[in-house]
Coordinates of C-alpha atoms and ligand atoms in Angstrom, one line a residue:
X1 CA 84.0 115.3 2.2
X2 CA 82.1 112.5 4.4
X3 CA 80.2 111.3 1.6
X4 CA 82.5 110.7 -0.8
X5 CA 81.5 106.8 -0.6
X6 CA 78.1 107.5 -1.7
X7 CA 76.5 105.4 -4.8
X8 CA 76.0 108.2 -6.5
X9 CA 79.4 109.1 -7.3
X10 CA 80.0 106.3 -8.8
X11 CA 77.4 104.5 -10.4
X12 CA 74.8 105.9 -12.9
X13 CA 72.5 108.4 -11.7
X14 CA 70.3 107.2 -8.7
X15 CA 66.5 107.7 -8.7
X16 CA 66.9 110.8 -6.5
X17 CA 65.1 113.6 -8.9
X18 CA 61.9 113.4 -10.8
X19 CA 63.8 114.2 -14.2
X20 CA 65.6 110.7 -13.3
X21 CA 62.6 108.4 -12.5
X22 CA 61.1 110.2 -15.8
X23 CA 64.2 109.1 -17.9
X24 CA 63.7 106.0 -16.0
X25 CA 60.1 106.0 -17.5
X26 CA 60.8 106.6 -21.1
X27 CA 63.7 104.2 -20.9
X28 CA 61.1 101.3 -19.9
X29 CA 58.2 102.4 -21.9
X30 CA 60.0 103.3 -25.4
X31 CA 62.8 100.5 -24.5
X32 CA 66.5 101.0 -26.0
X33 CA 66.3 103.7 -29.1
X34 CA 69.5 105.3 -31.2
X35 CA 68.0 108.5 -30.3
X36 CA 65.5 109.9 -27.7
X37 CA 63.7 113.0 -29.1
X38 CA 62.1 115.5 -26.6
X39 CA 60.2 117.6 -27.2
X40 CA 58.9 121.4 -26.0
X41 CA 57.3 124.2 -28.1
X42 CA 55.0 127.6 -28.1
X43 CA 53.1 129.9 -30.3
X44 CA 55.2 132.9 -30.4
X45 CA 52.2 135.2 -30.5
X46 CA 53.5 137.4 -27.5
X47 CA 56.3 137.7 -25.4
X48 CA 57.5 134.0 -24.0
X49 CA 57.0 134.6 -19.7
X50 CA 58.2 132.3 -16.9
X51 CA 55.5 130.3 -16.9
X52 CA 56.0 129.2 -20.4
X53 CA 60.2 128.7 -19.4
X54 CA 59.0 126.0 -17.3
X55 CA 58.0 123.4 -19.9
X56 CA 62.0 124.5 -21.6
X57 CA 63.6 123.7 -18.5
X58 CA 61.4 120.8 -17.5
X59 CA 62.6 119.1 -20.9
X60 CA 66.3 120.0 -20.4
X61 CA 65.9 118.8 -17.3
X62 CA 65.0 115.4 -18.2
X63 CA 67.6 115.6 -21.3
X64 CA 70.1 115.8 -18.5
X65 CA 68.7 113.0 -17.1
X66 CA 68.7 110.7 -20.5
X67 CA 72.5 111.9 -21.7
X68 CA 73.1 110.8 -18.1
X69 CA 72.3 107.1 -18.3
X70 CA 74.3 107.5 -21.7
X71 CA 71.6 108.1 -24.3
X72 CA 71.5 109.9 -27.3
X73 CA 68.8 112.8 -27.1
X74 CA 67.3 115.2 -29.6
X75 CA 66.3 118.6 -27.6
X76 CA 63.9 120.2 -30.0
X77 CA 61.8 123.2 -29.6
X78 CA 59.5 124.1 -31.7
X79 CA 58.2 127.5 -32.6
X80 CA 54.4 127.4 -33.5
X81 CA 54.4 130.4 -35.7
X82 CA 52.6 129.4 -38.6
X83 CA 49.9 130.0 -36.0
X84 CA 47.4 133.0 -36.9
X85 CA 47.8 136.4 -35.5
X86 CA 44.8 136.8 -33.3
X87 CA 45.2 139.6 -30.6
X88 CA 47.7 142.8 -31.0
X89 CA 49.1 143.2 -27.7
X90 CA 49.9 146.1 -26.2
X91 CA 53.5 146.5 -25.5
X92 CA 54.1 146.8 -29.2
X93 CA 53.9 149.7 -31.1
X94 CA 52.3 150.8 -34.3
X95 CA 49.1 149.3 -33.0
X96 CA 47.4 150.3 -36.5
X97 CA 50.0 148.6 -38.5
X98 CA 49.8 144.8 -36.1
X99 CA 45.5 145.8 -36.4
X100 CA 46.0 145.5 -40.4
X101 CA 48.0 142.0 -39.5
X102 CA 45.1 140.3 -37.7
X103 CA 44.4 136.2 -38.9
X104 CA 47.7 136.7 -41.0
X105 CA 50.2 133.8 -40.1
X106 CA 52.4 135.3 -37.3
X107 CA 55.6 134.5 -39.6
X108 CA 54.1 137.4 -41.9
X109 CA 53.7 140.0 -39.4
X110 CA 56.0 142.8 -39.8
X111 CA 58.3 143.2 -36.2
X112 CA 56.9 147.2 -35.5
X113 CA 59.8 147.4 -33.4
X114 CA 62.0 147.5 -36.8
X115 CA 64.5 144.9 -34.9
X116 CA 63.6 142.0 -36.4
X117 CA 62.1 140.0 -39.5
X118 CA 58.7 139.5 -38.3
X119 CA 56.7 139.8 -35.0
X120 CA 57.2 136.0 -34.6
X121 CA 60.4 136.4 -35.0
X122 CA 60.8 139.4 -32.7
X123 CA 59.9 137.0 -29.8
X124 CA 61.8 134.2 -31.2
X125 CA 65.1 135.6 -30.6
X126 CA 64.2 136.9 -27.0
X127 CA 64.2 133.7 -26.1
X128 CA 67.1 132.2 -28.2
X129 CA 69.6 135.3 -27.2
X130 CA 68.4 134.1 -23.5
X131 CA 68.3 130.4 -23.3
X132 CA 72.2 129.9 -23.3
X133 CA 73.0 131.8 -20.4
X134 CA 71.3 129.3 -18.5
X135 CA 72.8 126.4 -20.1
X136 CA 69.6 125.9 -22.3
X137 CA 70.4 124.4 -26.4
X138 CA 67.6 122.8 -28.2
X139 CA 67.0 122.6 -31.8
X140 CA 65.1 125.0 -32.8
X141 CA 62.2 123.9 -35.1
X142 CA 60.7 126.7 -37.5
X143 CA 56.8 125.3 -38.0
X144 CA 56.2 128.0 -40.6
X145 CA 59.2 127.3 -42.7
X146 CA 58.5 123.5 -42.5
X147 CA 54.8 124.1 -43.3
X148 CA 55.8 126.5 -46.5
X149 CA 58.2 123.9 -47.7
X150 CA 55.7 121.2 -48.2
X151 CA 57.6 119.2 -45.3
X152 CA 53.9 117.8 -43.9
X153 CA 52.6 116.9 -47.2
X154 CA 52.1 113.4 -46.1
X155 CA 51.3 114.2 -43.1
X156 CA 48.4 116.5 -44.6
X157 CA 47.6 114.0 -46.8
X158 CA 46.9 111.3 -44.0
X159 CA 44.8 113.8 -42.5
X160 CA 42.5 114.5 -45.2
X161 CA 41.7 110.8 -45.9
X162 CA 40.9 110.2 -42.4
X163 CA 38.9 113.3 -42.0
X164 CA 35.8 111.9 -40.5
X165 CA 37.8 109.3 -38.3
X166 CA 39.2 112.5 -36.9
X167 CA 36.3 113.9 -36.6
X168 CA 34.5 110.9 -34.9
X169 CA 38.1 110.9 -32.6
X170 CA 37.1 114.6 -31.6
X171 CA 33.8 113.6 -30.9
X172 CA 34.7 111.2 -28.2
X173 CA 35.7 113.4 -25.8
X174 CA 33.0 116.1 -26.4
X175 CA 29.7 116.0 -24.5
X176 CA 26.1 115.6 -26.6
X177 CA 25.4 119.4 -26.6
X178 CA 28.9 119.9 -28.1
X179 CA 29.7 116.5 -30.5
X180 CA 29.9 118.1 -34.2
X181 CA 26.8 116.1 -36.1
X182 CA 26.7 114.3 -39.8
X183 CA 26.2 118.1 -41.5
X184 CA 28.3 119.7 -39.7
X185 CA 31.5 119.8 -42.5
X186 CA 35.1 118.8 -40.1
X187 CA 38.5 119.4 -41.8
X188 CA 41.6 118.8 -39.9
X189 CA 42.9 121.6 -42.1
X190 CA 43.6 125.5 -42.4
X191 CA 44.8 127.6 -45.3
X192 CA 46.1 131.4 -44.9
X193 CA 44.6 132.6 -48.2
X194 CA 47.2 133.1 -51.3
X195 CA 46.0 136.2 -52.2
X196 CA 45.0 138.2 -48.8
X197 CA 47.3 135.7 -46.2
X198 CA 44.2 135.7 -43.8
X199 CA 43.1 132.4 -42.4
X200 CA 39.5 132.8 -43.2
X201 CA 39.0 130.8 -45.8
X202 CA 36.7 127.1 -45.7
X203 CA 37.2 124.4 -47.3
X204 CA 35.9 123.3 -50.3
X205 CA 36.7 120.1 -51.9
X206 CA 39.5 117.4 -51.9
X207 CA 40.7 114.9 -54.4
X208 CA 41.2 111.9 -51.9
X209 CA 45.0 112.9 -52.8
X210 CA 47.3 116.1 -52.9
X211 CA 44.8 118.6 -54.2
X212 CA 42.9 121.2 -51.5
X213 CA 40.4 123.3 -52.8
X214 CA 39.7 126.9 -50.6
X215 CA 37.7 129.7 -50.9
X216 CA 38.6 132.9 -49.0
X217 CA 35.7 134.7 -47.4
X218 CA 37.6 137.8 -47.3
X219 CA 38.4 138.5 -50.5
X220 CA 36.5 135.6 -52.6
X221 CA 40.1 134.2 -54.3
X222 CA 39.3 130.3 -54.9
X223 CA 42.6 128.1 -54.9
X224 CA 43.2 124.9 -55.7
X225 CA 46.5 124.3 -53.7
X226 CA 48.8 120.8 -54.0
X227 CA 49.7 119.8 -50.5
X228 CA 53.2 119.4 -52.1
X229 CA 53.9 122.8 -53.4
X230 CA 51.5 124.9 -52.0
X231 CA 52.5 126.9 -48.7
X232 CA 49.7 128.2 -47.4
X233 CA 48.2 124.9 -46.0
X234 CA 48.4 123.4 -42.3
X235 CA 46.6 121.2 -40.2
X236 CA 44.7 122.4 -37.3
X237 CA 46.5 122.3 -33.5
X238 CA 44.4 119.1 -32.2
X239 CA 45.9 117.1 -35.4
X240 CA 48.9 119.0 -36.1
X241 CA 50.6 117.9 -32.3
X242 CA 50.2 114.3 -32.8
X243 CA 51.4 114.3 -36.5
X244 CA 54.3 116.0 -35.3
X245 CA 55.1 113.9 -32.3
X246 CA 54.7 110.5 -35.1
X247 CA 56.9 112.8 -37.9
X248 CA 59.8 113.8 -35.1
X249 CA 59.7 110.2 -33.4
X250 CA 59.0 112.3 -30.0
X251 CA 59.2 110.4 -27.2
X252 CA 58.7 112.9 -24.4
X253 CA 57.0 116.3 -24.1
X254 CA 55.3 117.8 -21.1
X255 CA 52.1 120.4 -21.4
X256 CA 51.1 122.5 -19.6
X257 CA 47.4 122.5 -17.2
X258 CA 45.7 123.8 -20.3
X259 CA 46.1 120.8 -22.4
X260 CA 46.4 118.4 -20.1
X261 CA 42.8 119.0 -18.8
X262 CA 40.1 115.9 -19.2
X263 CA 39.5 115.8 -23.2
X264 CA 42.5 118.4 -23.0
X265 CA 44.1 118.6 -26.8
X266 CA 46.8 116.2 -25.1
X267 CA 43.8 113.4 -24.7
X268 CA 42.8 114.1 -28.3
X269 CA 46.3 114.2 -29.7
X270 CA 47.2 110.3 -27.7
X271 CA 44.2 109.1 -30.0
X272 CA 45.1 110.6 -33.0
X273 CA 48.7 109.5 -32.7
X274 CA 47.3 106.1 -32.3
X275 CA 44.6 105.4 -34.1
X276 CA 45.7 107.4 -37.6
X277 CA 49.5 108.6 -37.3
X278 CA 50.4 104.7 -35.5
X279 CA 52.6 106.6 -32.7
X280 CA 51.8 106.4 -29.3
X281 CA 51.8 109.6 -27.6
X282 CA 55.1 110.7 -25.7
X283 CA 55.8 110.6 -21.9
X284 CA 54.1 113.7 -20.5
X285 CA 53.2 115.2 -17.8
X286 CA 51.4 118.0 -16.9
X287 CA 53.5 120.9 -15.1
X288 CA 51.9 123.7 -13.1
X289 CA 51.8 127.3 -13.2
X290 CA 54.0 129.6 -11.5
X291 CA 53.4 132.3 -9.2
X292 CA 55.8 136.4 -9.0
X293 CA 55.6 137.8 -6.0
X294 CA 56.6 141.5 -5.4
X295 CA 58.6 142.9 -8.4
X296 CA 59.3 146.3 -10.1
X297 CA 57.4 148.4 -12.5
X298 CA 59.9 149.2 -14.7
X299 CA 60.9 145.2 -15.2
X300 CA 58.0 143.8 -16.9
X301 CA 56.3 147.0 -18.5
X302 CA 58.2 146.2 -21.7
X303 CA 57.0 143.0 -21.4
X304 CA 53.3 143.9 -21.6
X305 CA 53.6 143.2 -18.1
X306 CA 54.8 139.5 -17.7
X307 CA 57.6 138.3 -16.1
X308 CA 59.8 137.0 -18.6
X309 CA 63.3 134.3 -18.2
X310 CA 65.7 137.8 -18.3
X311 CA 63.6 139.6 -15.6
X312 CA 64.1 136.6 -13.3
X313 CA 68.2 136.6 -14.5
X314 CA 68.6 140.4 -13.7
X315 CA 67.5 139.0 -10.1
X316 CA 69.0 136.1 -9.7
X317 CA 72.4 134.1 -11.2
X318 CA 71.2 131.1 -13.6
X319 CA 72.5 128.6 -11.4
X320 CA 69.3 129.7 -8.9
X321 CA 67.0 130.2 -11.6
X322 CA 67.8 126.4 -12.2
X323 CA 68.1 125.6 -8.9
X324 CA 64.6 127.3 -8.7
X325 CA 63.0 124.8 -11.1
X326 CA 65.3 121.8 -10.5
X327 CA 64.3 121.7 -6.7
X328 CA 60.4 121.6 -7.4
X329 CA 58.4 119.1 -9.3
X330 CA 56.6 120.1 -12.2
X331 CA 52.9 119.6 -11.1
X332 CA 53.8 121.7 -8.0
X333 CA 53.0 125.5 -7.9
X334 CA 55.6 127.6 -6.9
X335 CA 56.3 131.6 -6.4
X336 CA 59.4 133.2 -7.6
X337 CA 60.0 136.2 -5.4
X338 CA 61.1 139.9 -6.5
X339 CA 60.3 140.9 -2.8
X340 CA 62.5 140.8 0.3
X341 CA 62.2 136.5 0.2
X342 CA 64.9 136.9 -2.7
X343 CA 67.0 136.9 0.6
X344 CA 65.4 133.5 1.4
X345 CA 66.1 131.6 -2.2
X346 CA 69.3 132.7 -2.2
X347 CA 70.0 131.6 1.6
X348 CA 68.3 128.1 0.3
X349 CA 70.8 128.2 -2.6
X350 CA 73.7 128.6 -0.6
X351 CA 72.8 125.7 1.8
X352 CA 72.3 123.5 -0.5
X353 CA 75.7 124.6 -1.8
X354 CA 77.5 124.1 1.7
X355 CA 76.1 120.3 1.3
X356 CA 77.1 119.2 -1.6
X357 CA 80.9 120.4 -1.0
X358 CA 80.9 118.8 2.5
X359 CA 81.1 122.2 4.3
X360 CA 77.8 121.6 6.3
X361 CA 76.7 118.1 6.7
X362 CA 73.1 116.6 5.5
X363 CA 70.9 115.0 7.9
X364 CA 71.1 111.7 5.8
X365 CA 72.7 110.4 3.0
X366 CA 69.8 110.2 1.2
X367 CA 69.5 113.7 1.6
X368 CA 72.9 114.6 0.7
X369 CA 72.4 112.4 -2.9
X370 CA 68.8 114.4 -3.7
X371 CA 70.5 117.7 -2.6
X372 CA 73.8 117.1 -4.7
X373 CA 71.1 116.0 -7.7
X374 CA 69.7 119.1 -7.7
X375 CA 72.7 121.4 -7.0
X376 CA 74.1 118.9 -10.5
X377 CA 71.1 119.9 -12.2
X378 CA 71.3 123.6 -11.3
X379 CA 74.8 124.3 -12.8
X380 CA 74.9 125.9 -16.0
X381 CA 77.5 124.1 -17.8
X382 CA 78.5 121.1 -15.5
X383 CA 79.7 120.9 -11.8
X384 CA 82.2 123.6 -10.9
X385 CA 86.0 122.8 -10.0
X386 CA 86.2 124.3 -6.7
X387 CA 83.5 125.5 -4.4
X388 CA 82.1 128.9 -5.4
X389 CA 83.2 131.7 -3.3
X390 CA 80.1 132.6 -0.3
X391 CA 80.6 135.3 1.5
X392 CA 80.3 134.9 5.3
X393 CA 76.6 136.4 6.3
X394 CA 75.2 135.3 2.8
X395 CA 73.3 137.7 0.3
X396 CA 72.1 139.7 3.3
X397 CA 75.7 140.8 4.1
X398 CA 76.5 140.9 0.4
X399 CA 73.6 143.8 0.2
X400 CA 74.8 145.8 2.5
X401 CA 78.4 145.1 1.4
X402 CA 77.2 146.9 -2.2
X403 CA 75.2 149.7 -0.6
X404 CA 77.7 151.1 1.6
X405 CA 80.0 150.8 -1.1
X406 CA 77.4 152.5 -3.8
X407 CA 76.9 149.5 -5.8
X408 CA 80.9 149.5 -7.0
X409 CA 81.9 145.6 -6.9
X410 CA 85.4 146.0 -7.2
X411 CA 85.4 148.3 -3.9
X412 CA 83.2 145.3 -2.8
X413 CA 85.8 142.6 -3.8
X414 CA 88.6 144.6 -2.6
X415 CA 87.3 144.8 1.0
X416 CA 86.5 140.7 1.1
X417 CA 89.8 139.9 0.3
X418 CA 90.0 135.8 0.8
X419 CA 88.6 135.7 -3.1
X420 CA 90.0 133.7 -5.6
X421 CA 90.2 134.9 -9.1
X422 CA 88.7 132.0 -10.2
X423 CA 85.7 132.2 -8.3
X424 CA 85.6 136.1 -9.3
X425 CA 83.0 135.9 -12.3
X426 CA 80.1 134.0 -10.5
X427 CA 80.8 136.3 -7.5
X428 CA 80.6 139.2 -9.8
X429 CA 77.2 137.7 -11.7
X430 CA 76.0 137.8 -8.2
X431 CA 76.5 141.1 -7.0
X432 CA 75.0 142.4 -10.3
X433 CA 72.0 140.6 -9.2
X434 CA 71.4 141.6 -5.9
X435 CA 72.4 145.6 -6.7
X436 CA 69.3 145.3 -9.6
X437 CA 67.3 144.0 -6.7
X438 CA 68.2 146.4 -4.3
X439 CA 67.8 149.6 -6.7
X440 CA 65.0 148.3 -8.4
X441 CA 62.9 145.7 -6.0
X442 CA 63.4 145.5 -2.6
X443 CA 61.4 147.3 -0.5
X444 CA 62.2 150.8 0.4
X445 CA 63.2 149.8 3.8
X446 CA 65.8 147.9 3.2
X447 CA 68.0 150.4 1.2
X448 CA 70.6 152.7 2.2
X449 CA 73.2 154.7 0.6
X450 CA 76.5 155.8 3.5
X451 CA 76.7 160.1 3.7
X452 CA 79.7 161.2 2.1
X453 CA 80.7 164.1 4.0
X454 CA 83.0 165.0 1.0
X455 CA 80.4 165.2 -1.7
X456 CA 79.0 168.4 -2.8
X457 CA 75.7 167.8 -1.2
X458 CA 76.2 166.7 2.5
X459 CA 74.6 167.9 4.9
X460 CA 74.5 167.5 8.4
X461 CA 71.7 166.5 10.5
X462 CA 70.3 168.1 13.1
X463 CA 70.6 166.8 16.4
X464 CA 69.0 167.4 19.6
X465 CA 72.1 168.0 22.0
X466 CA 71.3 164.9 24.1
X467 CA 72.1 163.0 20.7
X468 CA 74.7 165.2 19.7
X469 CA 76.6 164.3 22.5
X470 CA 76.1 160.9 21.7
X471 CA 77.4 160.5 18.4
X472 CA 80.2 162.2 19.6
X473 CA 80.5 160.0 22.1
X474 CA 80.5 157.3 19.9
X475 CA 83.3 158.8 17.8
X476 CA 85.7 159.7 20.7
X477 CA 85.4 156.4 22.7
X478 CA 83.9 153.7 20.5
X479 CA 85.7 154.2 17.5
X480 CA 89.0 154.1 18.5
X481 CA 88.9 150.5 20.3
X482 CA 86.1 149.0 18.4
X483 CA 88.6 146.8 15.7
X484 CA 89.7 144.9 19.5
X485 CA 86.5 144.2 19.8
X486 CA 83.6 140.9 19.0
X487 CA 80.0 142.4 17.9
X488 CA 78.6 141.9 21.0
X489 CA 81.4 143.6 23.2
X490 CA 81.1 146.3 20.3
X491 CA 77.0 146.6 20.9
X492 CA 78.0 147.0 24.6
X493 CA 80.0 149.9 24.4
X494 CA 77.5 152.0 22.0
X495 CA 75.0 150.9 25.2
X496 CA 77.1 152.4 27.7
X497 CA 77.7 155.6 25.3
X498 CA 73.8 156.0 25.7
X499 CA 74.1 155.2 29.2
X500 CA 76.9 157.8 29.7
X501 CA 75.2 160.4 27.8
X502 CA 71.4 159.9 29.5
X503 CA 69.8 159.2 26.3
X504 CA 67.7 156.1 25.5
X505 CA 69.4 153.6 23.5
X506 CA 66.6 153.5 20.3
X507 CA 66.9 157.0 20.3
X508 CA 70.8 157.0 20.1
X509 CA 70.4 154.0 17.3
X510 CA 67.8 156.1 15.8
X511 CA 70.5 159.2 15.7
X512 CA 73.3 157.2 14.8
X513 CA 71.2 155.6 11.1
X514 CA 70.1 159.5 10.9
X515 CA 74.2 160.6 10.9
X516 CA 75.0 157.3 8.6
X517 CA 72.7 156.8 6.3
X518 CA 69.7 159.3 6.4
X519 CA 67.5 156.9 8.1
X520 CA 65.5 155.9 11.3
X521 CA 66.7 152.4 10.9
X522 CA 69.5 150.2 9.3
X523 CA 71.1 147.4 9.5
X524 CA 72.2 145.9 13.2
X525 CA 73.9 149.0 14.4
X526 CA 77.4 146.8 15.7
X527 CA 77.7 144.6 12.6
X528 CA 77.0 147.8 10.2
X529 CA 79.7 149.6 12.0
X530 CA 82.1 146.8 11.3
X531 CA 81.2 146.9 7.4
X532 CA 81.7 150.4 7.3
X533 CA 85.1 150.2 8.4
X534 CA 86.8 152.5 11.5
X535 CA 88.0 154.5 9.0
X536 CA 84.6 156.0 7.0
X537 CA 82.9 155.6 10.3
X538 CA 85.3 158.9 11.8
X539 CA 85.2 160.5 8.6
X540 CA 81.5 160.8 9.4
X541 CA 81.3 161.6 12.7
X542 CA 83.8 163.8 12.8
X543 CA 81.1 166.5 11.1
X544 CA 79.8 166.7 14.2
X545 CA 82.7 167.1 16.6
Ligands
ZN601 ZN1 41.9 136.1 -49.4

């Protein structure tokens, strides 16, 4: 490799990626700790997208970054569902059953699906089963079980006794028509009713201490609940974030446009943690949305139709999906593709690949060390050994590779030959990837399935002679010298075939994908005849000797 004197071999991480100067930043700002906690999260009130894998990723990211420089990081992620049930959405069924459910705590809405212990739950572990494969391990943090077992009692507490500080807090950032006034009545609390499990209750009285008094509005029960034993009380989002980040020790967690808007529950929160919890706010910063473009129907209508982490891994292998997120910053916009521009990430991929093992060379050294940051961040599970296997002609070739072949790898594999068996399973991830796509995104114009002229159902074409005579051209003189020969030579010969024959050459092309493949077009004609082989090329033509 050239630039195997680079700094960045050697020496601790350079300041080539965004996740490094942000490690950089909480290093400076939060100065040497034992442990560096980071933080993500999400109401699991539906099913978790892509959008929302961004802030996961963005923190793992920059966990990478930290264990890096050699510090000791807490990932945690924490699952908001003692959140209230708002909205029944529609890819779930027993719509009646979820209808009954409305402003119960998510945690206590049945899964309709039967598969797991509650709806929360349900979307809980589409994420969890997920997040390994591409190389993803927080801690996950259960809000509702910490919530039910008193774990926030102080934090409660704190909360209640500085009730109209927080009040006056939320008031700064609100404009005159919207500032809550002296009788307007702010708690920073919520209870989910102990009789009915709805969250419409108020809020009666408090002791200056542990006791909450409640009254439900739907069905009239009057509590008085102990912060300490009680398990139906929790603070309200704009209080409940910064009490966390003080109880967790969080020193980074990014958010999303939403709340990091002007006066944005993140600017709220900073002033809470300050002024009443005495934590500053984490690092953040605000990361941007993300954009599908092209896709299938059947992919996200279970989804309620979103584009969720395993619709993007049934496209491409996790080291792109990485590679997707690791070569973008976070306040930047960005599409993933489901349209023919999959051809283009993975082409991107692969460059970037050829770099970093010194089989193309970067412009710069200073591009080579941001490329090989990236490609670092991207794996899974740490740098490969060797070089993953590419196939010469990239993805492209790799397509039509699995379509002559009818999507069998192992026919695939066979005909590459120059594979290693230890560069088998990513190859193998890969081509499972781009047969979904082809079956089930790209556009109709780019598939083919070969004619077998020994299954049950071929058929011939028909020809006009001119064409006929053509093809069989083709077979009798092309065939039998076309292994001699380079793709261009090859292309020459199916010219003068054409020219031999009187035919124009489109027309001939246009007979020749008809005979192959049942199509007006296909792949370039010379270079398609080579991945077909000699041999399943005659078997073909022959037919129409
Ligand atoms: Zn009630």
């Amino acid at each position: 490799m050239s630039n195997e004197n680079h700094p960045h071999d050697n020496a601790r991480p350079a300041i080539n990626h965004w996740a490094d100067r942000v490690a950089d930043q909480i290093i400076r700002e939060r100065g040497d700790l034992d442990v560096y906690t980071c933080a993500s999260g999400i109401t699991p009130s539906g099913t978790v997208h892509i959008g929302n894998f961004r802030e996961i990723i963005s923190v793992d990211l920059v966990v990478r970054a930290l264990r890096a420089r050699g510090k000791n990081v807490r990932f945690i992620y924490s699952w908001d569902d003692y959140d209230v049930f708002r909205k029944v959405p529609l890819n779930m069924p027993n719509q009646d059953v979820l209808k009954e459910h409305l402003r119960y705590p998510i945690t206590l809405v049945p899964d309709t699906t039967g598969r797991d212990s509650s709806y929360a739950r349900h979307h809980e572990v589409d994420v969890e089963s997920v997040l390994p494969e591409v190389g993803i391990h927080p801690e996950y943090l259960y809000q509702s079980e910490r919530y039910r077992s008193n774990m926030y009692a102080e934090g409660m507490r704190i909360s209640l006794q500085n009730r109209n500080r927080l009040k006056e807090i939320l008031n700064r950032y609100r404009d005159e028509q919207h500032k809550m006034t002296d009788d307007d009545d702010y708690w920073p609390t919520a209870a989910f009713c102990c009789k009915c499990n709805k969250d419409t209750t108020e809020m009666v009285d408090y002791d200056g201490e542990y006791e909450l008094t409640y009254k439900c509005t739907s069905c009239g029960h009057v509590e008085k609940a102990d912060l300490r034993t009680s398990k139906e009380i929790k603070l309200g989002w704009r209080v409940d974030w910064p009490m966390r980040w003080q109880y967790e020790h969080t020193v980074f967690e990014p958010a999303g446009k939403d709340h990091h808007s002007q006066g944005g529950s993140f600017d709220t929160a900073r002033l809470v943690a300050d002024e009443v919890f005495h934590w500053p706010a984490p690092v953040s910063f605000r990361y941007d949305f993300i954009g599908i473009k092209g896709g299938a129907g059947k992919m996200s209508s279970s989804s309620g139709n979103v584009t969720t982490l395993r619709d993007v891994l049934s496209v491409y292998p996790p080291e792109i999906v990485r590679y997707l997120f690791a070569g973008t910053r976070p306040d930047t916009e960005f599409t993933i593709s489901f349209d023919l521009d999959v051809m283009k990430t993975y082409e991107d991929y692969d460059k970037t690949e050829r770099i970093v093992w010194g089989v193309d060379k970067a412009k710069s050294d200073n591009i080579f060390a941001k490329e090989k940051r990236i490609y670092e961040l991207s794996q899974v599970d740490g740098m490969p050994e060797e070089m993953p296997y590419q196939l010469t002609g990239g993805f492209r070739h790799l397509c039509n590779l699995l379509q002559i072949n009818g999507g069998d790898i192992d026919k695939v594999i066979a005909t590459i030959g120059d594979i290693k068996p230890s560069q088998e399973k990513a190859f193998r991830t890969r081509a499972k990837c781009a047969w979904f796509w082809i079956t089930e995104c790209a556009p109709e114009e780019f598939r083919f399935a070969l004619k077998d002229p020994e299954a049950a159902d071929y058929r011939k074409v028909d020809l006009a002679p001119v064409e006929l005579a053509a093809v069989q051209g083709i077979c009798k003189d092309v065939l039998p010298v076309m292994d001699g020969l380079e793709d261009k030579a090859l292309a020459e010969k199916v010219y003068e075939v054409a020219g031999n024959c009187g035919i124009e050459t489109k027309q001939l092309f246009t007979a020749v994908y008809q005979v192959l493949i049942g199509k007006d077009q296909g792949p370039r004609l010379a270079n398609f005849m080579r991945i077909i082989g000699r041999e399943r090329l005659e078997k073909i033509l022959k037919t129409y000797l």
